[in-house]
Each structure stands twice: as structure tokens, then as C-alpha cells.
mmCIF file of C-alpha atoms in Angstrom:
data_model
loop_
_atom_site.group_PDB
_atom_site.id
_atom_site.type_symbol
_atom_site.label_atom_id
_atom_site.label_comp_id
_atom_site.label_asym_id
_atom_site.label_seq_id
_atom_site.Cartn_x
_atom_site.Cartn_y
_atom_site.Cartn_z
ATOM 1 C CA MET A 1 82.534 41.297 167.824
ATOM 2 C CA ARG A 2 78.906 41.822 168.791
ATOM 3 C CA HIS A 3 76.963 39.222 170.711
ATOM 4 C CA GLY A 4 73.266 38.515 170.673
ATOM 5 C CA GLY A 5 71.299 36.474 173.183
ATOM 6 C CA ASP A 6 69.069 33.556 172.259
ATOM 7 C CA ALA A 7 65.612 32.895 173.709
ATOM 8 C CA LYS A 8 67.197 31.360 176.827
ATOM 9 C CA GLY A 9 69.510 34.288 177.388
ATOM 10 C CA LYS A 10 72.581 32.379 176.227
ATOM 11 C CA GLU A 11 75.185 34.504 174.479
ATOM 12 C CA MET A 12 75.872 33.388 170.891
ATOM 13 C CA PRO A 13 78.767 34.744 168.787
ATOM 14 C CA VAL A 14 77.554 36.557 165.710
ATOM 15 C CA HIS A 15 79.345 38.119 162.780
ATOM 16 C CA SER A 16 78.327 40.258 159.894
ATOM 17 C CA PRO A 17 79.567 38.743 156.616
ATOM 18 C CA PRO A 18 83.177 39.743 156.030
ATOM 19 C CA HIS A 19 83.921 42.230 153.305
ATOM 20 C CA PRO A 20 86.440 41.299 150.578
ATOM 21 C CA LEU A 21 90.029 42.154 151.247
ATOM 22 C CA PRO A 22 90.884 45.812 150.615
ATOM 23 C CA PRO A 23 92.309 46.371 147.111
ATOM 24 C CA GLN A 24 95.804 47.043 148.446
ATOM 25 C CA GLU A 25 95.905 43.577 150.059
ATOM 26 C CA LYS A 26 95.010 41.657 146.891
ATOM 27 C CA PRO A 27 97.505 40.553 144.241
ATOM 28 C CA PRO A 28 97.407 43.017 141.306
ATOM 29 C CA GLU A 29 96.105 40.392 138.854
ATOM 30 C CA HIS A 30 93.468 39.288 141.342
ATOM 31 C CA GLN A 31 92.387 42.907 141.860
ATOM 32 C CA ARG A 32 92.301 43.602 138.116
ATOM 33 C CA LEU A 33 90.060 40.612 137.362
ATOM 34 C CA LEU A 34 87.621 41.463 140.141
ATOM 35 C CA SER A 35 87.289 45.049 138.906
ATOM 36 C CA LEU A 36 86.770 43.800 135.347
ATOM 37 C CA PHE A 37 83.844 41.540 136.332
ATOM 38 C CA PRO A 38 81.761 43.280 139.022
ATOM 39 C CA GLU A 39 78.716 41.182 138.112
ATOM 40 C CA LEU A 40 80.475 37.877 138.916
ATOM 41 C CA VAL A 41 80.980 37.868 142.670
ATOM 42 C CA GLY A 42 83.658 35.934 144.520
ATOM 43 C CA GLU A 43 87.387 35.540 145.034
ATOM 44 C CA SER A 44 87.901 31.767 144.962
ATOM 45 C CA PRO A 45 90.571 30.248 142.712
ATOM 46 C CA ALA A 46 87.842 28.400 140.784
ATOM 47 C CA LEU A 47 86.017 31.643 139.989
ATOM 48 C CA LEU A 48 89.167 33.624 139.216
ATOM 49 C CA GLY A 49 90.286 30.920 136.783
ATOM 50 C CA MET A 50 86.963 31.193 134.958
ATOM 51 C CA LEU A 51 87.185 35.008 134.836
ATOM 52 C CA SER A 52 90.625 34.750 133.264
ATOM 53 C CA ILE A 53 89.241 32.507 130.504
ATOM 54 C CA ILE A 54 86.315 34.881 129.864
ATOM 55 C CA GLU A 55 88.710 37.789 129.457
ATOM 56 C CA ARG A 56 90.923 35.873 127.031
ATOM 57 C CA VAL A 57 88.104 34.722 124.746
ATOM 58 C CA SER A 58 85.967 37.873 124.862
ATOM 59 C CA ALA A 59 87.835 39.538 121.996
ATOM 60 C CA SER A 60 87.255 36.547 119.730
ATOM 61 C CA ASP A 61 84.180 36.086 117.573
ATOM 62 C CA ALA A 62 84.223 32.306 118.025
ATOM 63 C CA PRO A 63 81.095 30.585 119.376
ATOM 64 C CA VAL A 64 81.197 29.863 123.097
ATOM 65 C CA LEU A 65 79.565 27.012 124.996
ATOM 66 C CA VAL A 66 78.912 27.844 128.661
ATOM 67 C CA LEU A 67 78.460 24.779 130.858
ATOM 68 C CA GLY A 68 77.062 25.018 134.349
ATOM 69 C CA GLU A 69 74.470 23.645 136.701
ATOM 70 C CA SER A 70 71.171 25.406 137.216
ATOM 71 C CA GLY A 71 71.593 28.588 139.214
ATOM 72 C CA THR A 72 75.308 29.118 138.563
ATOM 73 C CA GLY A 73 74.826 32.290 136.502
ATOM 74 C CA LYS A 74 75.260 31.204 132.884
ATOM 75 C CA GLU A 75 73.520 34.307 131.520
ATOM 76 C CA LEU A 76 75.769 36.562 133.622
ATOM 77 C CA VAL A 77 78.779 34.918 131.950
ATOM 78 C CA GLY A 78 77.199 35.462 128.525
ATOM 79 C CA ARG A 79 76.567 39.135 129.261
ATOM 80 C CA ALA A 80 80.122 39.599 130.553
ATOM 81 C CA LEU A 81 81.501 38.087 127.336
ATOM 82 C CA HIS A 82 79.389 40.480 125.266
ATOM 83 C CA ARG A 83 80.318 43.511 127.387
ATOM 84 C CA LEU A 84 84.043 42.930 126.799
ATOM 85 C CA SER A 85 83.724 41.974 123.125
ATOM 86 C CA PRO A 86 84.172 44.139 120.016
ATOM 87 C CA ARG A 87 80.389 43.717 119.564
ATOM 88 C CA CYS A 88 79.612 45.485 122.850
ATOM 89 C CA GLN A 89 77.960 48.418 121.031
ATOM 90 C CA GLY A 90 75.540 46.010 119.372
ATOM 91 C CA PRO A 91 72.607 44.254 121.030
ATOM 92 C CA ILE A 92 72.735 41.199 123.233
ATOM 93 C CA VAL A 93 69.623 39.065 122.849
ATOM 94 C CA CYS A 94 69.039 36.404 125.518
ATOM 95 C CA GLU A 95 66.505 33.589 125.513
ATOM 96 C CA SER A 96 66.048 30.194 127.128
ATOM 97 C CA CYS A 97 65.172 27.272 124.903
ATOM 98 C CA SER A 98 63.411 25.553 127.804
ATOM 99 C CA VAL A 99 60.519 27.992 128.240
ATOM 100 C CA PHE A 100 58.836 27.496 124.837
ATOM 101 C CA SER A 101 57.283 24.621 122.972
ATOM 102 C CA GLU A 102 59.145 23.602 119.818
ATOM 103 C CA SER A 103 56.828 25.551 117.496
ATOM 104 C CA LEU A 104 56.853 28.703 119.637
ATOM 105 C CA LEU A 105 60.636 28.565 119.998
ATOM 106 C CA GLU A 106 60.992 28.345 116.221
ATOM 107 C CA ALA A 107 58.838 31.460 115.809
ATOM 108 C CA GLU A 108 60.781 33.272 118.520
ATOM 109 C CA LEU A 109 64.166 32.476 117.000
ATOM 110 C CA PHE A 110 63.422 32.783 113.292
ATOM 111 C CA GLY A 111 60.506 35.208 113.175
ATOM 112 C CA HIS A 112 57.619 34.874 110.761
ATOM 113 C CA ALA A 113 55.916 36.444 107.782
ATOM 114 C CA ARG A 114 52.390 37.800 107.936
ATOM 115 C CA GLY A 115 49.893 34.962 107.532
ATOM 116 C CA ALA A 116 52.468 32.236 108.186
ATOM 117 C CA PHE A 117 50.159 30.704 110.809
ATOM 118 C CA THR A 118 47.060 31.564 112.795
ATOM 119 C CA GLY A 119 47.676 34.759 114.731
ATOM 120 C CA ALA A 120 50.594 35.932 112.561
ATOM 121 C CA ASP A 121 48.913 39.200 111.593
ATOM 122 C CA LYS A 122 52.147 41.011 110.687
ATOM 123 C CA ASP A 123 55.757 40.414 109.734
ATOM 124 C CA ARG A 124 57.951 39.852 112.755
ATOM 125 C CA PRO A 125 61.725 39.445 112.944
ATOM 126 C CA GLY A 126 63.048 36.695 115.184
ATOM 127 C CA LEU A 127 65.666 36.852 117.905
ATOM 128 C CA ILE A 128 68.407 35.783 115.502
ATOM 129 C CA GLU A 129 67.744 38.826 113.308
ATOM 130 C CA SER A 130 67.436 41.038 116.376
ATOM 131 C CA ALA A 131 70.945 39.992 117.438
ATOM 132 C CA ASP A 132 72.454 41.214 114.135
ATOM 133 C CA GLY A 133 75.675 43.096 114.871
ATOM 134 C CA GLY A 134 75.754 41.804 118.431
ATOM 135 C CA THR A 135 75.462 38.617 120.465
ATOM 136 C CA LEU A 136 72.807 35.908 120.676
ATOM 137 C CA PHE A 137 72.751 34.058 124.001
ATOM 138 C CA LEU A 138 70.750 30.833 123.950
ATOM 139 C CA ASP A 139 70.337 29.219 127.348
ATOM 140 C CA GLU A 140 69.473 25.533 127.794
ATOM 141 C CA VAL A 141 70.303 24.772 124.177
ATOM 142 C CA GLY A 142 70.203 21.073 125.066
ATOM 143 C CA GLU A 143 66.401 21.309 125.234
ATOM 144 C CA MET A 144 66.151 22.175 121.531
ATOM 145 C CA GLY A 145 64.447 19.572 119.353
ATOM 146 C CA ALA A 146 65.969 17.877 116.310
ATOM 147 C CA ALA A 147 64.239 20.053 113.687
ATOM 148 C CA LEU A 148 65.332 23.291 115.334
ATOM 149 C CA GLN A 149 68.854 21.963 115.768
ATOM 150 C CA SER A 150 69.005 21.513 111.988
ATOM 151 C CA ARG A 151 67.716 25.024 111.336
ATOM 152 C CA LEU A 152 70.164 26.581 113.770
ATOM 153 C CA LEU A 153 73.039 24.631 112.215
ATOM 154 C CA ARG A 154 72.131 26.036 108.800
ATOM 155 C CA VAL A 155 72.162 29.582 110.174
ATOM 156 C CA LEU A 156 75.608 29.054 111.655
ATOM 157 C CA GLN A 157 76.946 27.524 108.442
ATOM 158 C CA GLU A 158 75.478 29.976 105.931
ATOM 159 C CA ARG A 159 75.041 33.094 108.094
ATOM 160 C CA VAL A 160 71.531 33.636 106.764
ATOM 161 C CA VAL A 161 68.108 33.279 108.388
ATOM 162 C CA ARG A 162 64.718 32.633 106.813
ATOM 163 C CA ARG A 163 61.528 33.636 108.589
ATOM 164 C CA ILE A 164 58.687 31.133 108.888
ATOM 165 C CA GLY A 165 56.451 31.480 105.830
ATOM 166 C CA GLU A 166 59.088 33.240 103.682
ATOM 167 C CA ARG A 167 61.396 32.047 100.954
ATOM 168 C CA LYS A 168 63.707 35.020 101.280
ATOM 169 C CA SER A 169 66.956 34.519 103.220
ATOM 170 C CA ARG A 170 68.330 37.445 105.172
ATOM 171 C CA PRO A 171 72.032 37.797 106.046
ATOM 172 C CA VAL A 172 72.837 37.911 109.760
ATOM 173 C CA ASP A 173 76.025 38.703 111.638
ATOM 174 C CA PHE A 174 76.111 37.728 115.292
ATOM 175 C CA ARG A 175 78.202 35.872 117.825
ATOM 176 C CA LEU A 176 76.502 32.852 119.366
ATOM 177 C CA ILE A 177 76.925 31.998 123.025
ATOM 178 C CA ALA A 178 75.090 28.812 123.949
ATOM 179 C CA ALA A 179 74.627 27.479 127.465
ATOM 180 C CA THR A 180 73.386 24.257 128.991
ATOM 181 C CA HIS A 181 73.406 22.249 132.200
ATOM 182 C CA ARG A 182 73.268 19.024 130.220
ATOM 183 C CA ASN A 183 76.059 16.786 128.893
ATOM 184 C CA LEU A 184 75.904 17.369 125.134
ATOM 185 C CA GLU A 185 78.467 14.643 124.407
ATOM 186 C CA GLU A 186 76.241 12.107 126.127
ATOM 187 C CA MET A 187 73.206 13.481 124.277
ATOM 188 C CA VAL A 188 75.058 13.003 120.985
ATOM 189 C CA ARG A 189 75.827 9.384 121.906
ATOM 190 C CA CYS A 190 72.146 8.845 122.712
ATOM 191 C CA GLY A 191 71.004 10.421 119.430
ATOM 192 C CA GLN A 192 69.372 13.383 121.188
ATOM 193 C CA PHE A 193 71.688 16.090 119.861
ATOM 194 C CA ARG A 194 73.373 16.581 116.492
ATOM 195 C CA ALA A 195 77.103 15.944 116.582
ATOM 196 C CA ASP A 196 77.782 18.571 113.887
ATOM 197 C CA LEU A 197 75.858 21.220 115.828
ATOM 198 C CA ARG A 198 77.695 20.387 119.022
ATOM 199 C CA PHE A 199 81.013 20.905 117.255
ATOM 200 C CA ARG A 200 79.758 24.247 115.937
ATOM 201 C CA LEU A 201 78.732 25.382 119.422
ATOM 202 C CA ASP A 202 81.650 23.958 121.392
ATOM 203 C CA VAL A 203 84.484 25.973 119.850
ATOM 204 C CA VAL A 204 85.379 27.688 123.116
ATOM 205 C CA ARG A 205 84.141 26.122 126.353
ATOM 206 C CA ILE A 206 83.640 27.917 129.657
ATOM 207 C CA GLU A 207 82.718 25.794 132.665
ATOM 208 C CA ILE A 208 81.150 27.566 135.634
ATOM 209 C CA PRO A 209 82.125 25.957 138.942
ATOM 210 C CA PRO A 210 79.186 24.985 141.176
ATOM 211 C CA LEU A 211 78.892 26.827 144.474
ATOM 212 C CA ARG A 212 79.924 23.714 146.443
ATOM 213 C CA ASP A 213 83.335 23.971 144.722
ATOM 214 C CA ARG A 214 83.798 27.607 145.735
ATOM 215 C CA VAL A 215 82.720 27.561 149.378
ATOM 216 C CA GLU A 216 85.042 30.462 150.167
ATOM 217 C CA ASP A 217 82.771 32.701 148.050
ATOM 218 C CA ILE A 218 79.645 32.069 150.147
ATOM 219 C CA ARG A 219 80.351 34.822 152.679
ATOM 220 C CA ILE A 220 81.176 37.321 149.945
ATOM 221 C CA LEU A 221 77.971 36.448 148.060
ATOM 222 C CA VAL A 222 75.847 36.718 151.200
ATOM 223 C CA ASP A 223 77.450 40.091 151.920
ATOM 224 C CA ARG A 224 76.609 41.311 148.405
ATOM 225 C CA PHE A 225 72.995 40.071 148.546
ATOM 226 C CA LEU A 226 72.401 41.549 152.004
ATOM 227 C CA SER A 227 73.984 44.886 151.145
ATOM 228 C CA THR A 228 72.078 45.260 147.878
ATOM 229 C CA SER A 229 68.735 44.339 149.393
ATOM 230 C CA SER A 230 69.162 46.416 152.540
ATOM 231 C CA GLN A 231 69.984 49.487 150.443
ATOM 232 C CA LEU A 232 66.911 48.974 148.250
ATOM 233 C CA ASN A 233 64.580 48.353 151.188
ATOM 234 C CA ARG A 234 66.363 50.608 153.673
ATOM 235 C CA THR A 235 66.656 47.841 156.229
ATOM 236 C CA SER A 236 69.493 47.022 158.627
ATOM 237 C CA LEU A 237 71.782 44.079 158.025
ATOM 238 C CA PRO A 238 70.980 40.972 160.090
ATOM 239 C CA GLU A 239 73.707 39.400 162.172
ATOM 240 C CA ILE A 240 74.804 35.847 161.362
ATOM 241 C CA THR A 241 76.030 33.434 164.018
ATOM 242 C CA ASP A 242 79.093 31.236 163.648
ATOM 243 C CA GLU A 243 76.879 28.134 163.714
ATOM 244 C CA ALA A 244 74.801 29.524 160.844
ATOM 245 C CA TRP A 245 77.938 30.259 158.831
ATOM 246 C CA ARG A 246 79.122 26.674 159.366
ATOM 247 C CA ALA A 247 75.776 25.373 158.146
ATOM 248 C CA LEU A 248 75.789 27.664 155.104
ATOM 249 C CA GLU A 249 79.297 26.585 154.178
ATOM 250 C CA GLY A 250 78.525 22.913 154.817
ATOM 251 C CA TRP A 251 75.455 22.750 152.568
ATOM 252 C CA SER A 252 75.847 21.316 149.050
ATOM 253 C CA TRP A 253 73.766 24.075 147.354
ATOM 254 C CA PRO A 254 72.120 22.034 144.567
ATOM 255 C CA GLY A 255 70.506 25.276 143.355
ATOM 256 C CA ASN A 256 73.861 27.082 143.494
ATOM 257 C CA VAL A 257 74.029 30.894 143.712
ATOM 258 C CA ARG A 258 70.328 31.266 142.922
ATOM 259 C CA GLU A 259 69.460 29.065 145.906
ATOM 260 C CA LEU A 260 71.770 31.080 148.168
ATOM 261 C CA LYS A 261 70.197 34.338 147.001
ATOM 262 C CA ASN A 262 66.721 32.947 147.662
ATOM 263 C CA GLU A 263 67.803 31.944 151.168
ATOM 264 C CA VAL A 264 69.046 35.460 151.917
ATOM 265 C CA GLU A 265 65.899 37.036 150.490
ATOM 266 C CA ARG A 266 63.804 34.788 152.724
ATOM 267 C CA TRP A 267 65.617 36.105 155.802
ATOM 268 C CA LEU A 268 64.943 39.674 154.755
ATOM 269 C CA ALA A 269 61.321 39.043 153.802
ATOM 270 C CA LEU A 270 60.701 37.629 157.298
ATOM 271 C CA GLY A 271 62.410 40.620 158.901
ATOM 272 C CA MET A 272 65.046 38.538 160.692
ATOM 273 C CA THR A 273 67.602 40.552 162.653
ATOM 274 C CA GLN A 274 69.754 37.589 163.693
ATOM 275 C CA ILE A 275 70.420 34.503 161.595
ATOM 276 C CA ASP A 276 71.262 31.389 163.574
ATOM 277 C CA ALA A 277 71.238 27.783 162.398
ATOM 278 C CA GLU A 278 67.667 27.181 163.584
ATOM 279 C CA VAL A 279 66.162 29.683 161.110
ATOM 280 C CA LEU A 280 67.850 28.244 158.021
ATOM 281 C CA SER A 281 65.839 26.267 155.457
ATOM 282 C CA THR A 282 64.665 22.862 156.663
ATOM 283 C CA LYS A 283 66.783 20.779 154.260
ATOM 284 C CA MET A 284 69.895 22.731 155.189
ATOM 285 C CA ARG A 285 69.277 22.268 158.917
ATOM 286 C CA GLU A 286 68.682 18.533 158.494
ATOM 287 C CA HIS A 287 71.866 17.943 156.515
ATOM 288 C CA THR A 288 74.355 20.342 158.125
ATOM 289 C CA ILE A 289 73.397 20.687 161.795
ATOM 290 C CA PRO A 290 74.162 17.737 164.118
ATOM 291 C CA HIS A 291 71.242 16.192 166.010
ATOM 292 C CA PRO A 292 70.865 17.728 169.498
ATOM 293 C CA ILE A 293 71.730 14.386 171.088
ATOM 294 C CA THR A 294 75.181 14.413 169.433
ATOM 295 C CA LYS A 295 76.776 16.758 171.971
ATOM 296 C CA LYS A 296 75.279 14.846 174.898
ATOM 297 C CA VAL A 297 76.654 11.552 173.564
ATOM 298 C CA ARG A 298 80.120 13.028 173.089
ATOM 299 C CA ASP A 299 80.055 14.624 176.527
ATOM 300 C CA GLU A 300 79.100 11.347 178.201
ATOM 301 C CA VAL A 301 80.760 8.698 176.020
ATOM 302 C CA GLY A 302 83.556 10.496 174.172
ATOM 303 C CA SER A 303 84.446 10.555 170.471
ATOM 304 C CA ASN A 304 85.865 7.072 169.880
ATOM 305 C CA LEU A 305 83.481 5.624 167.315
ATOM 306 C CA ARG A 306 84.172 1.972 168.167
ATOM 307 C CA TYR A 307 83.423 2.661 171.815
ATOM 308 C CA ILE A 308 80.319 4.711 170.961
ATOM 309 C CA GLU A 309 79.075 1.908 168.717
ATOM 310 C CA ARG A 310 79.532 -0.727 171.432
ATOM 311 C CA VAL A 311 78.012 1.368 174.198
ATOM 312 C CA ILE A 312 75.138 3.027 172.325
ATOM 313 C CA LEU A 313 74.195 0.514 169.618
ATOM 314 C CA GLY A 314 75.152 -2.435 171.753
ATOM 315 C CA GLY A 315 73.066 -1.049 174.588
ATOM 316 C CA ILE A 316 70.035 -0.662 172.322
ATOM 317 C CA VAL A 317 70.401 -4.241 171.096
ATOM 318 C CA GLN A 318 70.641 -5.537 174.659
ATOM 319 C CA GLU A 319 67.477 -3.646 175.658
ATOM 320 C CA VAL A 320 65.503 -4.946 172.675
ATOM 321 C CA LEU A 321 66.736 -8.484 173.385
ATOM 322 C CA ARG A 322 65.595 -8.178 176.984
ATOM 323 C CA GLU A 323 62.185 -6.811 175.927
ATOM 324 C CA ASN A 324 61.746 -9.818 173.625
ATOM 325 C CA GLY A 325 62.802 -12.384 176.196
ATOM 326 C CA GLY A 326 66.058 -13.133 174.410
ATOM 327 C CA ASN A 327 64.287 -14.178 171.179
ATOM 328 C CA LYS A 328 66.809 -13.397 168.419
ATOM 329 C CA ALA A 329 64.351 -13.632 165.514
ATOM 330 C CA ARG A 330 61.903 -11.150 167.090
ATOM 331 C CA THR A 331 64.772 -8.869 168.140
ATOM 332 C CA ALA A 332 66.190 -8.801 164.597
ATOM 333 C CA ARG A 333 62.748 -7.908 163.194
ATOM 334 C CA VAL A 334 62.332 -5.034 165.670
ATOM 335 C CA LEU A 335 65.804 -3.740 164.826
ATOM 336 C CA GLY A 336 65.147 -4.086 161.081
ATOM 337 C CA ILE A 337 68.175 -6.276 160.397
ATOM 338 C CA PRO A 338 68.661 -9.950 159.390
ATOM 339 C CA LYS A 339 69.241 -12.403 162.246
ATOM 340 C CA THR A 340 72.722 -13.202 160.867
ATOM 341 C CA THR A 341 73.622 -9.507 161.145
ATOM 342 C CA LEU A 342 72.390 -9.499 164.740
ATOM 343 C CA TYR A 343 74.693 -12.422 165.548
ATOM 344 C CA ARG A 344 77.671 -10.660 163.929
ATOM 345 C CA ARG A 345 76.977 -7.494 165.933
ATOM 346 C CA LEU A 346 76.695 -9.402 169.188
ATOM 347 C CA ASP A 347 80.034 -11.109 168.495
ATOM 348 C CA ARG A 348 81.695 -7.835 167.497
ATOM 349 C CA TRP A 349 80.578 -6.096 170.672
ATOM 350 C CA ASN A 350 81.439 -9.093 172.859
ATOM 351 C CA LEU A 351 77.842 -9.401 173.971
ATOM 352 C CA ALA A 352 76.525 -12.789 175.008
ATOM 353 C CA ARG A 353 74.256 -14.454 172.478
ATOM 354 C CA GLY A 354 72.521 -15.941 175.502
#
């Protein structure tokens, strides 16, 4: 183990992120799945269970609905499904329904004939046609409006597509993988999504676990991000302290793997050579690192919460009471609590109401 000193010269334990177990130490099935999906990083049971489902359904041509929070890697799952499918020699066409207005998304998906609208100076196939013989991956399908939902349903039912401004229908053959972070069942109940389209999309469901449910993968992901970036930029790997690891593993990661990758890239962009808890993002520090006074309180008072409450909170109440000449109403206002609550606290801590 290497040790690095902080600004005060204090030695702090640091570790480079651990590498995954050597292949010979992993169960054969575990090892096989990891080698099959190099783009999906981790070894947690939650991730391995998802990889097993992807492998089983990849050979099918059935539509797949990928559910996952923002930043979990829904497109990576879609690409892995295509790579293992019989359509792997065909194209995979990926688009997000959330980045276009309704009219632009319609033109992107269905294409248009020359003169169909202002600026349509030539015939143009849409993404659905471009996916012929392969896979169409539509991210954030829950953002699609009602009119486009109807058009997409017709394509899935009849296997034909009609460009904007044309009467001619063209046959298409593709596998659809749709993804969303939204609850489509709830959207159906609220009249925001067609029930028949949801049933068409949700033939096979793959749910991506959020990063907070696969904490054991954080070190492996950090290792991958650091190694990849350091090789590209020819920089040395920073060292990460135990306290920083505890903070990383204690954070809820609302932005999931994307947020973790951004955090690592920030370290590298700033040229950090040692990562301790103090250099982590502000929100992470505030929510995962105890206040500096915590250790002092424990050292002086102990860890019994009832005792800490009586000594610390009770002491504060007594001081405020004294400063206000024993006036309970003024004391309660200063403390930000009702006077009845103040009385209950005084009784609970065996402090004189005086």
C-alpha cells in the first residue's frame, strides 16, 4: 500500500482502484458473461442477472423495452442486443425521441419526399427505413407525442413505412428496441401513452439496475474510466484514499454511471494526483462525509445517541434559555420550535422548566 501526505503532513491511506478478479478466480459462467459483454462494466449480481437476460433474448426478433434511469446506459444495452442478434450484420440506427420537436422527430423517423415542406429539397429516407435489415433503437420513447405514437404503431403492425408527402408505402424489416426512464403503465393510465403501443413495445423487458443498487461495481467502473482516459491522455493514475472510496460508495448517484464518469473526468481534467474526500463534488461531500465536529463530539461524549441528545441539544437549550432570561416563548422562537415542544424536550432531558 502506498501512502500520501496531506497538506498538514498527515499520512493518509490511499489505494488505486482494485482490478477485477483474475479469470481463473471467477466462476465459469460469471467469466463467460463478462467476456461476452465487455461494454457493460461490473461484476455485481444485479448486473450479471441483466447480462444473462440480454444473452437469452438477443437471438429473438421480438421487440424489447429497456427500462432504466438516466445515465444507466440504455443505448449500450441496445447495442449489445444488436451485436449478439442474427441481425448483427445489418445496421443499428439509434436516436433519442427527446431531442427533437414533434414535427422534426416525425421527419427524422419517417423521412420525407421532395417538396413535402419548406426546406425539403430532395427525397430523404427516415431512420426507420435506414434500419431495414437491422435494429432500430429509440431512446426516451415515452417523450413521443400521440400522433407519432399512432404512426409508429402502424409501422409495427403492417411492417411498412410511408414518407411525409408520399402516398407510397415501403416495406421495412427491422427489430425495434425502445428505451425509457418513464413509467409507461402510469402514462397509459393518465392518457399520455397508447396502451396498444405499449403492449407492442413491451414484449421483452430488460430493466437496468441503477448504480446505487450495484455499489460493488463502483470501483471497477472507476478503474475502467481512469485506465481508458490515462491511456488516451498519457497521464498517470491518481491515487484514491479510503475516505474518498467510502464517499463514492455512499453517494446515491442520481445520474448513475454517467455521473460517475463525469466525476472521474473532472479529476483528470484538473490534473489531480491524489483523490481524497475533500476534492469530490460538493453535493457528494455534503451528503456522504460527516461534519468535522462529528469526531470531536464522539471523542468527548461517546456514541450513545440518547446521551448525546441530552448533553448537546439539552445544553444548547439551557444556554438559549439563560440568554433569554428563562423566557420560554422567546427561547422557543430562537430555537425554531413550538413552546409545547420545548416543554416536552425539557421534561425528556430532566431539565428544570424553571
